[in-house]
CSV table of C-alpha atoms in Angstrom, one decimal:
chain,number,residue,atom,x,y,z
J,1,VAL,CA,119.8,78.7,114.9
J,2,VAL,CA,118.4,81.9,116.5
J,3,THR,CA,116.6,81.8,119.8
J,4,THR,CA,113.6,84.1,120.0
J,5,TYR,CA,112.9,85.6,123.4
J,6,CYS,CA,109.8,87.1,125.1
J,7,PRO,CA,110.6,90.7,125.9
J,8,ALA,CA,108.2,90.6,128.9
J,9,ASN,CA,110.4,88.1,130.8
J,10,ASN,CA,113.4,87.4,128.6
J,11,GLU,CA,112.5,83.7,128.5
J,12,PRO,CA,113.2,81.7,125.3
J,13,ILE,CA,110.1,81.0,123.2
J,14,ALA,CA,111.5,78.9,120.4
J,15,SER,CA,114.5,78.3,118.1
J,16,VAL,CA,114.4,79.3,114.5
J,17,ARG,CA,116.8,77.9,111.9
J,18,GLN,CA,117.9,80.7,109.7
J,19,GLY,CA,118.4,80.5,106.0
J,20,ASN,CA,121.9,80.6,104.5
J,21,LEU,CA,123.0,82.1,101.2
J,22,GLU,CA,122.4,78.8,99.4
J,23,ASP,CA,118.8,78.7,100.8
J,24,TYR,CA,118.4,82.3,99.6
J,25,GLU,CA,119.6,81.5,96.1
J,26,GLU,CA,117.1,78.6,95.8
J,27,THR,CA,114.3,80.8,97.1
J,28,VAL,CA,115.0,83.6,94.7
J,29,LYS,CA,114.9,81.1,91.8
J,30,LYS,CA,111.6,79.7,92.9
J,31,ALA,CA,110.1,83.2,93.4
J,32,LYS,CA,111.1,84.2,89.9
J,33,GLU,CA,109.6,81.1,88.5
J,34,ALA,CA,106.4,81.7,90.5
J,35,TRP,CA,106.2,85.3,89.2
J,36,LYS,CA,105.8,83.9,85.6
J,37,VAL,CA,102.5,82.2,86.7
J,38,TRP,CA,101.4,85.2,88.8
J,39,ALA,CA,102.0,87.9,86.1
J,40,ASP,CA,99.7,86.1,83.7
J,41,ILE,CA,96.8,86.2,86.1
J,42,PRO,CA,94.5,89.3,85.4
J,43,ALA,CA,94.7,92.0,88.1
J,44,PRO,CA,91.1,91.5,89.4
J,45,LYS,CA,91.7,87.8,89.8
J,46,ARG,CA,94.9,88.6,91.8
J,47,GLY,CA,92.7,90.9,93.9
J,48,GLU,CA,90.4,87.9,94.6
J,49,ILE,CA,93.5,86.0,96.0
J,50,VAL,CA,94.4,88.9,98.2
J,51,ARG,CA,90.8,89.1,99.4
J,52,GLN,CA,91.1,85.5,100.5
J,53,ILE,CA,94.5,86.2,102.3
J,54,GLY,CA,92.7,89.1,104.2
J,55,ASP,CA,89.9,86.6,105.2
J,56,ALA,CA,92.5,84.0,106.3
J,57,LEU,CA,94.1,86.7,108.5
J,58,ARG,CA,90.8,87.7,109.9
J,59,GLN,CA,90.1,84.2,111.1
J,60,LYS,CA,93.4,84.1,112.9
J,61,ILE,CA,93.5,87.8,114.1
J,62,LYS,CA,93.5,87.2,117.8
J,63,VAL,CA,96.0,84.3,117.8
J,64,LEU,CA,98.3,86.2,115.5
J,65,GLY,CA,97.9,89.3,117.6
J,66,SER,CA,98.9,87.3,120.7
J,67,LEU,CA,102.0,86.0,118.9
J,68,VAL,CA,103.0,89.6,118.1
J,69,SER,CA,102.6,90.5,121.8
J,70,LEU,CA,104.6,87.5,122.9
J,71,GLU,CA,107.5,87.9,120.5
J,72,MET,CA,107.7,91.7,119.9
J,73,GLY,CA,106.3,92.9,123.2
J,74,LYS,CA,103.7,95.4,122.2
J,75,ILE,CA,100.4,95.2,124.0
J,76,PHE,CA,97.6,92.7,122.8
J,77,VAL,CA,95.3,95.4,121.4
J,78,GLU,CA,98.1,96.8,119.4
J,79,GLY,CA,99.2,93.4,118.2
J,80,VAL,CA,95.6,92.7,117.0
J,81,GLY,CA,95.5,96.2,115.5
J,82,GLU,CA,98.5,95.5,113.5
J,83,VAL,CA,97.0,92.3,112.0
J,84,GLN,CA,93.9,94.4,111.3
J,85,GLU,CA,96.0,96.8,109.4
J,86,TYR,CA,97.1,94.0,107.0
J,87,VAL,CA,93.4,92.9,106.7
J,88,ASP,CA,92.5,96.5,105.8
J,89,VAL,CA,95.2,96.8,103.3
J,90,CYS,CA,94.0,93.6,101.6
J,91,ASP,CA,90.5,95.1,101.4
J,92,TYR,CA,92.0,98.3,99.9
J,93,ALA,CA,94.1,96.2,97.4
J,94,VAL,CA,91.1,94.3,96.2
J,95,GLY,CA,89.4,97.5,95.1
J,96,LEU,CA,92.6,98.7,93.7
J,97,SER,CA,93.0,95.6,91.5
J,98,ARG,CA,90.1,96.9,89.4
J,99,MET,CA,91.4,100.5,89.2
J,100,ILE,CA,95.1,100.6,88.5
J,101,GLY,CA,96.1,101.9,85.1
J,102,GLY,CA,97.4,104.8,83.1
J,103,PRO,CA,95.6,107.5,81.2
J,104,ILE,CA,95.0,107.9,77.4
J,105,LEU,CA,96.8,111.1,76.6
J,106,PRO,CA,96.0,113.5,73.7
J,107,SER,CA,98.5,112.9,70.8
J,108,GLU,CA,99.6,115.9,68.8
J,109,ARG,CA,99.9,113.6,65.7
J,110,PRO,CA,96.9,112.6,63.7
J,111,GLY,CA,96.0,108.9,63.6
J,112,HIS,CA,98.1,108.3,66.7
J,113,ALA,CA,97.1,107.1,70.2
J,114,LEU,CA,99.3,107.9,73.3
J,115,ILE,CA,98.7,105.7,76.3
J,116,GLU,CA,100.4,104.8,79.6
J,117,GLN,CA,100.8,101.2,80.2
J,118,TRP,CA,101.8,100.0,83.8
J,119,ASN,CA,103.4,96.5,84.3
J,120,PRO,CA,104.7,94.8,87.4
J,121,VAL,CA,108.4,95.3,88.3
J,122,GLY,CA,108.8,91.5,88.9
J,123,LEU,CA,110.2,90.5,92.3
J,124,VAL,CA,109.8,92.8,95.3
J,125,GLY,CA,112.2,92.2,98.2
J,126,VAL,CA,110.7,93.3,101.5
J,127,ILE,CA,112.9,93.8,104.6
J,128,THR,CA,111.0,94.7,107.7
J,129,ALA,CA,111.7,95.8,111.3
J,130,PHE,CA,110.9,94.3,114.7
J,131,ASN,CA,108.4,97.0,115.7
J,132,PHE,CA,105.7,96.2,113.1
J,133,PRO,CA,106.4,92.6,112.2
J,134,VAL,CA,103.0,92.1,110.4
J,135,ALA,CA,101.7,95.5,109.1
J,136,VAL,CA,104.7,96.7,107.1
J,137,TYR,CA,104.9,93.4,105.3
J,138,GLY,CA,101.1,93.6,104.7
J,139,TRP,CA,101.4,97.1,103.2
J,140,ASN,CA,104.0,96.0,100.8
J,141,SER,CA,102.8,92.5,99.9
J,142,ALA,CA,99.1,93.2,99.4
J,143,ILE,CA,99.8,96.1,97.0
J,144,ALA,CA,102.7,94.4,95.3
J,145,MET,CA,100.6,91.3,94.7
J,146,ILE,CA,97.7,93.0,93.0
J,147,CYS,CA,100.3,94.9,90.8
J,148,GLY,CA,101.4,91.5,89.7
J,149,ASN,CA,104.7,91.0,91.6
J,150,ALA,CA,106.1,88.2,93.6
J,151,CYS,CA,107.5,88.9,97.0
J,152,LEU,CA,110.6,87.8,99.0
J,153,TRP,CA,110.4,88.7,102.6
J,154,LYS,CA,113.1,89.0,105.2
J,155,GLY,CA,111.6,89.9,108.6
J,156,ALA,CA,113.6,90.9,111.7
J,157,PRO,CA,115.5,87.9,113.1
J,158,THR,CA,114.0,88.8,116.6
J,159,THR,CA,110.4,88.3,115.3
J,160,SER,CA,111.0,85.2,113.1
J,161,LEU,CA,108.0,83.3,114.6
J,162,VAL,CA,105.6,86.0,113.3
J,163,SER,CA,107.2,86.0,109.9
J,164,VAL,CA,106.8,82.2,109.6
J,165,ALA,CA,103.2,82.3,110.9
J,166,VAL,CA,102.2,85.0,108.5
J,167,THR,CA,103.9,83.3,105.6
J,168,LYS,CA,102.1,79.9,106.4
J,169,ILE,CA,98.8,81.6,106.4
J,170,ILE,CA,99.4,83.2,102.9
J,171,ALA,CA,101.0,80.0,101.5
J,172,LYS,CA,97.9,78.0,102.3
J,173,VAL,CA,95.7,80.5,100.5
J,174,LEU,CA,97.9,80.4,97.4
J,175,GLU,CA,98.2,76.6,97.4
J,176,ASP,CA,94.4,76.1,98.0
J,177,ASN,CA,94.1,78.2,94.7
J,178,LYS,CA,96.6,75.9,92.9
J,179,LEU,CA,99.2,78.6,92.8
J,180,PRO,CA,102.8,78.4,93.9
J,181,GLY,CA,103.5,79.4,97.4
J,182,ALA,CA,106.7,80.9,96.3
J,183,ILE,CA,104.7,84.0,95.0
J,184,CYS,CA,105.2,85.1,98.7
J,185,SER,CA,108.5,83.7,99.8
J,186,LEU,CA,110.3,84.0,103.1
J,187,VAL,CA,113.9,83.8,104.1
J,188,CYS,CA,114.7,84.1,107.8
J,189,GLY,CA,118.2,85.4,108.1
J,190,GLY,CA,120.6,88.1,109.3
J,191,ALA,CA,122.5,90.9,107.7
J,192,ASP,CA,124.1,88.5,105.1
J,193,ILE,CA,120.7,87.9,103.6
J,194,GLY,CA,119.8,91.6,103.7
J,195,THR,CA,123.1,92.4,102.0
J,196,ALA,CA,122.5,89.7,99.3
J,197,MET,CA,119.0,91.2,98.6
J,198,ALA,CA,120.4,94.7,98.3
J,199,ARG,CA,123.1,93.6,95.8
J,200,ASP,CA,120.9,91.2,93.8
J,201,GLU,CA,119.9,92.5,90.4
J,202,ARG,CA,117.0,90.0,90.4
J,203,MET,CA,115.4,92.2,93.1
J,204,ASP,CA,113.4,94.6,90.9
J,205,LEU,CA,112.4,96.7,93.9
J,206,LEU,CA,113.8,96.5,97.5
J,207,SER,CA,111.5,97.9,100.2
J,208,PHE,CA,113.5,98.4,103.4
J,209,THR,CA,112.1,99.5,106.8
J,210,GLY,CA,114.6,100.0,109.6
J,211,SER,CA,117.2,102.5,110.9
J,212,THR,CA,118.6,105.4,108.9
J,213,LYS,CA,122.1,104.1,109.4
J,214,VAL,CA,121.4,100.7,107.8
J,215,GLY,CA,119.0,102.3,105.3
J,216,LYS,CA,121.8,104.4,103.9
J,217,GLN,CA,123.9,101.3,103.3
J,218,VAL,CA,121.0,99.6,101.6
J,219,ALA,CA,120.3,102.6,99.5
J,220,LEU,CA,124.0,102.8,98.3
J,221,MET,CA,124.1,99.1,97.4
J,222,VAL,CA,120.9,99.2,95.5
J,223,GLN,CA,121.8,102.5,93.7
J,224,GLU,CA,125.2,100.9,92.7
J,225,ARG,CA,123.4,98.5,90.5
J,226,PHE,CA,120.8,101.1,89.4
J,227,GLY,CA,118.1,99.2,91.2
J,228,ARG,CA,114.9,100.6,92.8
J,229,SER,CA,114.5,101.1,96.5
J,230,LEU,CA,111.6,102.1,98.8
J,231,LEU,CA,113.0,103.4,102.1
J,232,GLU,CA,111.1,103.8,105.4
J,233,LEU,CA,113.7,104.9,107.9
J,234,GLY,CA,113.8,107.0,111.1
J,235,GLY,CA,111.6,109.7,112.6
J,236,ASN,CA,112.2,112.4,115.1
J,237,ASN,CA,108.6,113.6,115.3
J,238,ALA,CA,107.2,116.7,117.0
J,239,ILE,CA,104.0,117.8,118.4
J,240,ILE,CA,103.5,121.6,118.6
J,241,VAL,CA,101.0,122.9,121.1
J,242,PHE,CA,99.8,126.6,120.7
J,243,GLU,CA,98.3,128.8,123.4
J,244,ASP,CA,94.8,128.3,121.9
J,245,ALA,CA,94.9,124.5,121.8
J,246,ASP,CA,92.3,122.3,123.3
J,247,LEU,CA,94.2,120.6,126.2
J,248,ASN,CA,91.6,117.9,126.4
J,249,LEU,CA,92.9,116.8,123.1
J,250,VAL,CA,96.5,117.5,123.7
J,251,ILE,CA,97.2,115.4,126.9
J,252,PRO,CA,95.8,112.0,125.5
J,253,SER,CA,97.4,112.7,122.2
J,254,ALA,CA,100.8,113.4,123.6
J,255,LEU,CA,100.5,110.4,125.9
J,256,PHE,CA,99.5,107.9,123.1
J,257,ALA,CA,102.1,109.3,120.7
J,258,ALA,CA,105.0,109.2,123.2
J,259,VAL,CA,104.2,106.1,125.3
J,260,GLY,CA,102.3,103.9,122.8
J,261,THR,CA,104.3,100.8,121.8
J,262,ALA,CA,106.8,101.9,124.5
J,263,GLY,CA,108.1,104.6,122.3
J,264,GLN,CA,109.1,102.0,119.5
J,265,ARG,CA,107.2,103.4,116.6
J,266,CYS,CA,108.8,105.4,113.8
J,267,THR,CA,106.0,107.8,114.3
J,268,THR,CA,106.5,108.1,118.1
J,269,ALA,CA,106.4,111.7,119.3
J,270,ARG,CA,109.9,112.5,120.7
J,271,ARG,CA,109.7,116.3,120.9
J,272,LEU,CA,106.8,118.2,122.4
J,273,PHE,CA,107.0,122.0,121.7
J,274,LEU,CA,104.8,123.9,124.2
J,275,HIS,CA,104.0,127.7,124.0
J,276,GLU,CA,105.6,129.3,127.0
J,277,SER,CA,102.3,130.5,128.3
J,278,ILE,CA,100.9,127.0,128.8
J,279,HIS,CA,104.2,125.0,129.3
J,280,ASP,CA,103.9,124.4,133.1
J,281,GLU,CA,100.2,123.6,133.0
J,282,VAL,CA,100.7,120.9,130.2
J,283,VAL,CA,103.8,119.4,131.8
J,284,ALA,CA,101.9,119.1,135.2
J,285,LYS,CA,98.9,117.4,133.4
J,286,LEU,CA,101.0,115.2,131.3
J,287,ALA,CA,103.1,114.0,134.3
J,288,LYS,CA,99.9,113.1,136.1
J,289,ALA,CA,98.7,111.1,133.0
J,290,TYR,CA,102.0,109.3,132.8
J,291,ALA,CA,101.6,108.3,136.5
J,292,GLN,CA,98.4,106.5,135.5
J,293,VAL,CA,99.8,104.4,132.7
J,294,ARG,CA,99.2,100.7,133.4
J,295,ILE,CA,102.4,98.8,133.0
J,296,GLY,CA,102.4,95.1,132.8
J,297,ASP,CA,102.4,91.9,130.6
J,298,PRO,CA,101.6,92.9,127.1
J,299,TRP,CA,99.1,90.1,126.5
J,300,ASP,CA,97.1,91.2,129.6
J,301,SER,CA,94.1,93.1,128.3
J,302,ASP,CA,94.3,95.7,131.1
J,303,THR,CA,98.0,96.7,130.1
J,304,LEU,CA,98.7,99.9,128.3
J,305,TYR,CA,102.4,99.8,128.3
J,306,GLY,CA,104.7,96.8,127.8
J,307,PRO,CA,108.5,96.2,127.6
J,308,LEU,CA,111.1,97.3,125.2
J,309,HIS,CA,112.0,94.7,122.6
J,310,THR,CA,115.5,93.8,123.8
J,311,LYS,CA,118.0,94.3,126.6
J,312,GLU,CA,120.1,96.5,124.3
J,313,ALA,CA,117.2,98.8,123.9
J,314,VAL,CA,117.1,99.2,127.8
J,315,LYS,CA,120.8,100.2,127.7
J,316,MET,CA,120.1,102.7,124.9
J,317,PHE,CA,117.3,104.2,126.9
J,318,LEU,CA,119.5,104.7,130.0
J,319,ASP,CA,122.3,106.1,128.0
J,320,ALA,CA,120.0,108.7,126.5
J,321,VAL,CA,118.5,109.7,129.8
J,322,GLU,CA,122.1,110.2,131.1
J,323,GLN,CA,123.0,112.3,128.1
J,324,ALA,CA,119.8,114.5,128.5
J,325,LYS,CA,120.8,115.2,132.1
J,326,GLN,CA,124.4,116.0,131.1
J,327,GLN,CA,123.1,118.5,128.4
J,328,GLY,CA,121.0,120.3,131.0
J,329,GLY,CA,117.6,118.4,131.0
J,330,SER,CA,115.5,117.8,134.1
J,331,VAL,CA,113.7,114.4,134.4
J,332,VAL,CA,110.1,115.2,135.4
J,333,CYS,CA,109.1,111.6,135.6
J,334,GLY,CA,110.5,108.2,134.7
J,335,GLY,CA,114.1,107.9,133.7
J,336,LYS,CA,114.9,104.5,135.2
J,337,ALA,CA,114.7,100.8,134.3
J,338,ILE,CA,111.9,99.0,136.2
J,339,ASN,CA,112.9,96.3,138.6
J,340,ARG,CA,111.0,93.3,137.2
J,341,PRO,CA,111.7,90.5,134.7
J,342,GLY,CA,111.8,91.6,131.2
J,343,ASN,CA,112.9,94.8,129.4
J,344,TYR,CA,110.8,97.4,131.2
J,345,VAL,CA,111.7,101.0,131.5
J,346,GLU,CA,109.7,104.0,132.9
J,347,PRO,CA,108.0,106.3,130.4
J,348,THR,CA,110.0,109.5,130.7
J,349,ILE,CA,109.5,113.2,130.4
J,350,VAL,CA,112.5,115.5,130.2
J,351,THR,CA,112.3,119.4,130.3
J,352,GLY,CA,114.6,122.2,130.1
J,353,LEU,CA,116.7,121.3,127.1
J,354,PRO,CA,117.3,123.7,124.2
J,355,HIS,CA,115.6,122.8,120.9
J,356,ASN,CA,119.0,122.1,119.4
J,357,ALA,CA,120.5,119.9,122.1
J,358,PRO,CA,122.4,116.9,120.5
J,359,ILE,CA,120.2,114.4,122.4
J,360,VAL,CA,117.0,116.1,121.2
J,361,HIS,CA,118.3,115.7,117.6
J,362,THR,CA,119.0,112.0,118.2
J,363,GLU,CA,116.3,109.4,117.6
J,364,THR,CA,116.3,107.1,120.6
J,365,PHE,CA,113.9,104.2,120.0
J,366,ALA,CA,112.4,104.5,123.5
J,367,PRO,CA,109.7,106.2,125.5
J,368,ILE,CA,111.5,109.5,126.2
J,369,LEU,CA,109.7,112.7,125.5
J,370,TYR,CA,111.6,116.0,125.3
J,371,VAL,CA,109.4,118.9,126.3
J,372,LEU,CA,110.6,122.3,124.8
J,373,LYS,CA,109.4,125.9,125.2
J,374,PHE,CA,108.7,128.2,122.3
J,375,LYS,CA,107.4,131.8,121.8
J,376,GLU,CA,106.6,132.4,118.1
J,377,GLU,CA,105.0,130.3,115.3
J,378,GLU,CA,107.8,131.0,112.8
J,379,GLU,CA,110.6,129.8,115.2
J,380,VAL,CA,108.7,126.6,116.2
J,381,PHE,CA,107.9,125.6,112.6
J,382,ALA,CA,111.7,126.0,111.8
J,383,TRP,CA,112.5,123.9,114.9
J,384,ASN,CA,110.1,121.2,113.8
J,385,ASN,CA,112.0,121.1,110.4
J,386,GLU,CA,115.6,121.4,111.7
J,387,VAL,CA,116.1,117.7,112.5
J,388,LYS,CA,117.4,115.4,109.8
J,389,GLN,CA,114.3,113.1,109.7
J,390,GLY,CA,111.0,114.2,108.2
J,391,LEU,CA,108.4,111.6,109.0
J,392,SER,CA,105.5,112.8,111.1
J,393,SER,CA,104.5,116.0,112.8
J,394,SER,CA,101.4,117.6,114.5
J,395,ILE,CA,100.1,121.0,115.7
J,396,PHE,CA,97.3,121.7,118.1
J,397,THR,CA,95.5,125.0,117.5
J,398,LYS,CA,92.2,126.5,116.6
J,399,ASP,CA,93.6,129.2,114.3
J,400,LEU,CA,92.6,128.5,110.8
J,401,GLY,CA,95.2,130.6,109.2
J,402,ARG,CA,98.0,128.9,111.2
J,403,ILE,CA,96.6,125.4,110.2
J,404,PHE,CA,96.9,126.2,106.5
J,405,ARG,CA,100.4,127.9,107.0
J,406,TRP,CA,101.4,124.6,108.7
J,407,LEU,CA,100.2,122.5,105.7
J,408,GLY,CA,101.8,124.9,103.3
J,409,PRO,CA,105.2,125.4,101.7
J,410,LYS,CA,106.8,127.0,104.8
J,411,GLY,CA,105.1,124.7,107.2
J,412,SER,CA,106.0,121.1,108.2
J,413,ASP,CA,108.5,119.4,105.8
J,414,CYS,CA,107.3,116.0,106.8
J,415,GLY,CA,105.5,113.3,104.8
J,416,ILE,CA,102.8,113.1,107.5
J,417,VAL,CA,101.4,116.5,108.6
J,418,ASN,CA,98.6,116.5,111.2
J,419,VAL,CA,96.4,118.9,113.0
J,420,ASN,CA,94.8,118.3,116.4
J,421,ILE,CA,95.7,114.6,116.3
J,422,PRO,CA,98.9,112.7,117.4
J,423,THR,CA,101.9,111.9,115.2
J,424,SER,CA,101.3,108.2,115.3
J,425,GLY,CA,98.3,106.1,114.2
J,426,ALA,CA,98.3,106.7,110.4
J,427,GLU,CA,95.4,105.4,108.3
J,428,ILE,CA,96.0,102.9,105.5
J,429,GLY,CA,94.2,105.1,102.8
J,430,GLY,CA,96.9,107.7,102.7
J,431,ALA,CA,100.5,107.3,101.5
J,432,PHE,CA,102.8,106.5,104.5
J,433,GLY,CA,106.4,107.7,104.5
J,434,GLY,CA,108.6,110.7,105.0
J,435,GLU,CA,111.2,113.1,103.6
J,436,LYS,CA,115.0,113.7,104.2
J,437,HIS,CA,116.7,111.0,106.2
J,438,THR,CA,113.4,109.1,106.6
J,439,GLY,CA,114.2,107.9,103.1
J,440,GLY,CA,111.4,109.4,100.8
J,441,GLY,CA,109.5,106.1,100.3
J,442,ARG,CA,105.7,105.8,100.4
J,443,GLU,CA,103.7,102.6,101.2
J,444,SER,CA,100.1,101.6,101.6
J,445,GLY,CA,97.4,104.0,100.2
J,446,SER,CA,97.0,106.9,97.7
J,447,ASP,CA,99.1,106.2,94.6
J,448,SER,CA,101.8,104.2,96.4
J,449,TRP,CA,101.1,101.3,94.1
J,450,LYS,CA,103.0,103.1,91.3
J,451,LEU,CA,106.2,102.3,93.1
J,452,TYR,CA,105.6,98.5,92.6
J,453,MET,CA,105.1,99.0,88.9
J,454,ARG,CA,107.0,100.2,85.8
J,455,ARG,CA,105.5,102.8,83.4
J,456,SER,CA,105.7,102.6,79.7
J,457,THR,CA,104.6,105.5,77.5
J,458,CYS,CA,103.2,103.8,74.4
J,459,THR,CA,102.5,105.5,71.1
J,460,ILE,CA,100.4,103.5,68.5
J,461,ASN,CA,100.2,104.7,64.9
J,462,TYR,CA,97.0,103.5,63.4
J,463,SER,CA,97.2,105.8,60.3
J,464,LYS,CA,99.1,105.3,57.0
J,465,ASP,CA,101.3,108.3,57.5
J,466,LEU,CA,104.3,109.0,59.6
J,467,PRO,CA,104.1,112.5,61.0
J,468,LEU,CA,106.8,113.4,63.6
J,469,ALA,CA,106.3,115.1,66.9
J,470,GLN,CA,107.2,118.9,67.3
J,471,GLY,CA,106.3,119.3,63.5
J,472,ILE,CA,109.8,118.1,62.5
J,473,LYS,CA,110.2,117.2,58.8
J,474,PHE,CA,112.7,114.6,57.9
J,475,GLN,CA,112.5,114.1,54.2
C-alpha cells in the first residue's frame, strides 16, 4: 500500500493498493483478450469511442484538473490544461481514425498491385511520469486506440489517484458501449511492474516517459527481446537571445519556460544564452519578473508557482545550487528552500558559469536557470547542441537568415526547434519528442501514429503471368 501525499503541505491524501506480479499477469491476459474484440472494430468506429472518451473528460475537466493540482502539485490552470490536452488529442484522433492508411505504389510488374497495409501492433504498454500524469497517457492511448491497439498503463506511483480516476472515466465509456474495460487497463505498481512490462514479449510496443537513466535500462530490456520501444526521456533545453531580439517577448517567455510547473517539465528552459551586449539588461529585467511570481497553494487560482513534487526534489534542488556556486556561479535570485509547509523552493537564476560547467550539463528537475554569455552565432549554436539531450530549443531574433540557419542542418539538433517562443508549451498537432539521450521517440501529432502500427508491403498478382522484379528470368 502506497500513501499519496499533497506536495503543497506533505499531508497524506489517500492510500493506494499497488498491483503485484500476479495482478499484472491477470491484467495482461485480460488486455490481450480485449484486443481481439477491439481489433475487429473498424477504425472510424474506434474513433467514435475515443470521441466519447474526450467528451467524458470534458465533463470532468475541472475536478480532474483539481486532482492533478492536489496530487502532483502543479497549479490549477496547468492541471486543467493538461486534461484539455488529452481532450484535444481525442479530437485529433477522431479525425485520424478516418485518414490512417498506406499508399498504393506503382508496381514495375504488369498485372500487379503494390500497396502498404497498416495494422495495429496489439498491446501497447504505457509507463508515464509524475509531471504529466494525464496528458502523456492521453497522447499515447488516444492514438494507440484508433490504430486498433489495447493499452496497459502504469502511471507514476506518486500520482496513482490521477491514474485511477482517468481509468475509471475511460472504463465507463467502454462499458457503456458494451466493450471490455480491459481495452484500457491499469496496473498501479513500482519498478517491479515496470521491469515486467519491459521484459514481457506480449508488450508489442512499450512507451516509456521518465529519466534518461531509467529509460536506458528500459531500452536495453526491450531491445534484448527485439521489442519496440518509444522513449521520451530528459531535456536540457536552451533559449538563445540575440542582440536584435524583442525583449518584450523574451522576458515572459524565459519566465514561463523556466518557472512554469516549478521547473518540472521535460521542456523546461534550463540554459539561457544571452548575447553579451544585452546580458546585464536581460538579467536585471528577468530578476525583476522573478520577484513578482505569485507563490502559493497550487489550487488557488491566483497562484503562478507551486511546490516541487517531493521532498527528494527539494534536496536535489539545494544540491544543484551548491554545486553551481562551487563551480563559479553567482545566484542572482532564489537558491533557497521556502520556509512553509510543503516542498517549496525559490525560483532561481544563476549567472557567471561557463557553457560547459558540469552542473550546466546536468538536468536538474527544478526551477534553476543558468544564464550564460555568448558572442557569435556559430559558437552558441554549438553550445546548444553540446549537451547529451536533444529535446527542445528556442532562439529569439528578427534576422531571417539566422532563423533558417537555426532550422537547418547546422542549427539546433533538437526534436523541437522554436523561434521567438519558449521551449515549453508544445501543441498536440506536431510530433513531440527529441533526439540523442532524449530517446528519439515521437508522440501525439503528425505521423506519430505509425509507431503504434506495423507496416506490411503487399504485392497482389491479378494477372495469369509471373514476371519477377528487376527483370530477373528464372526459367
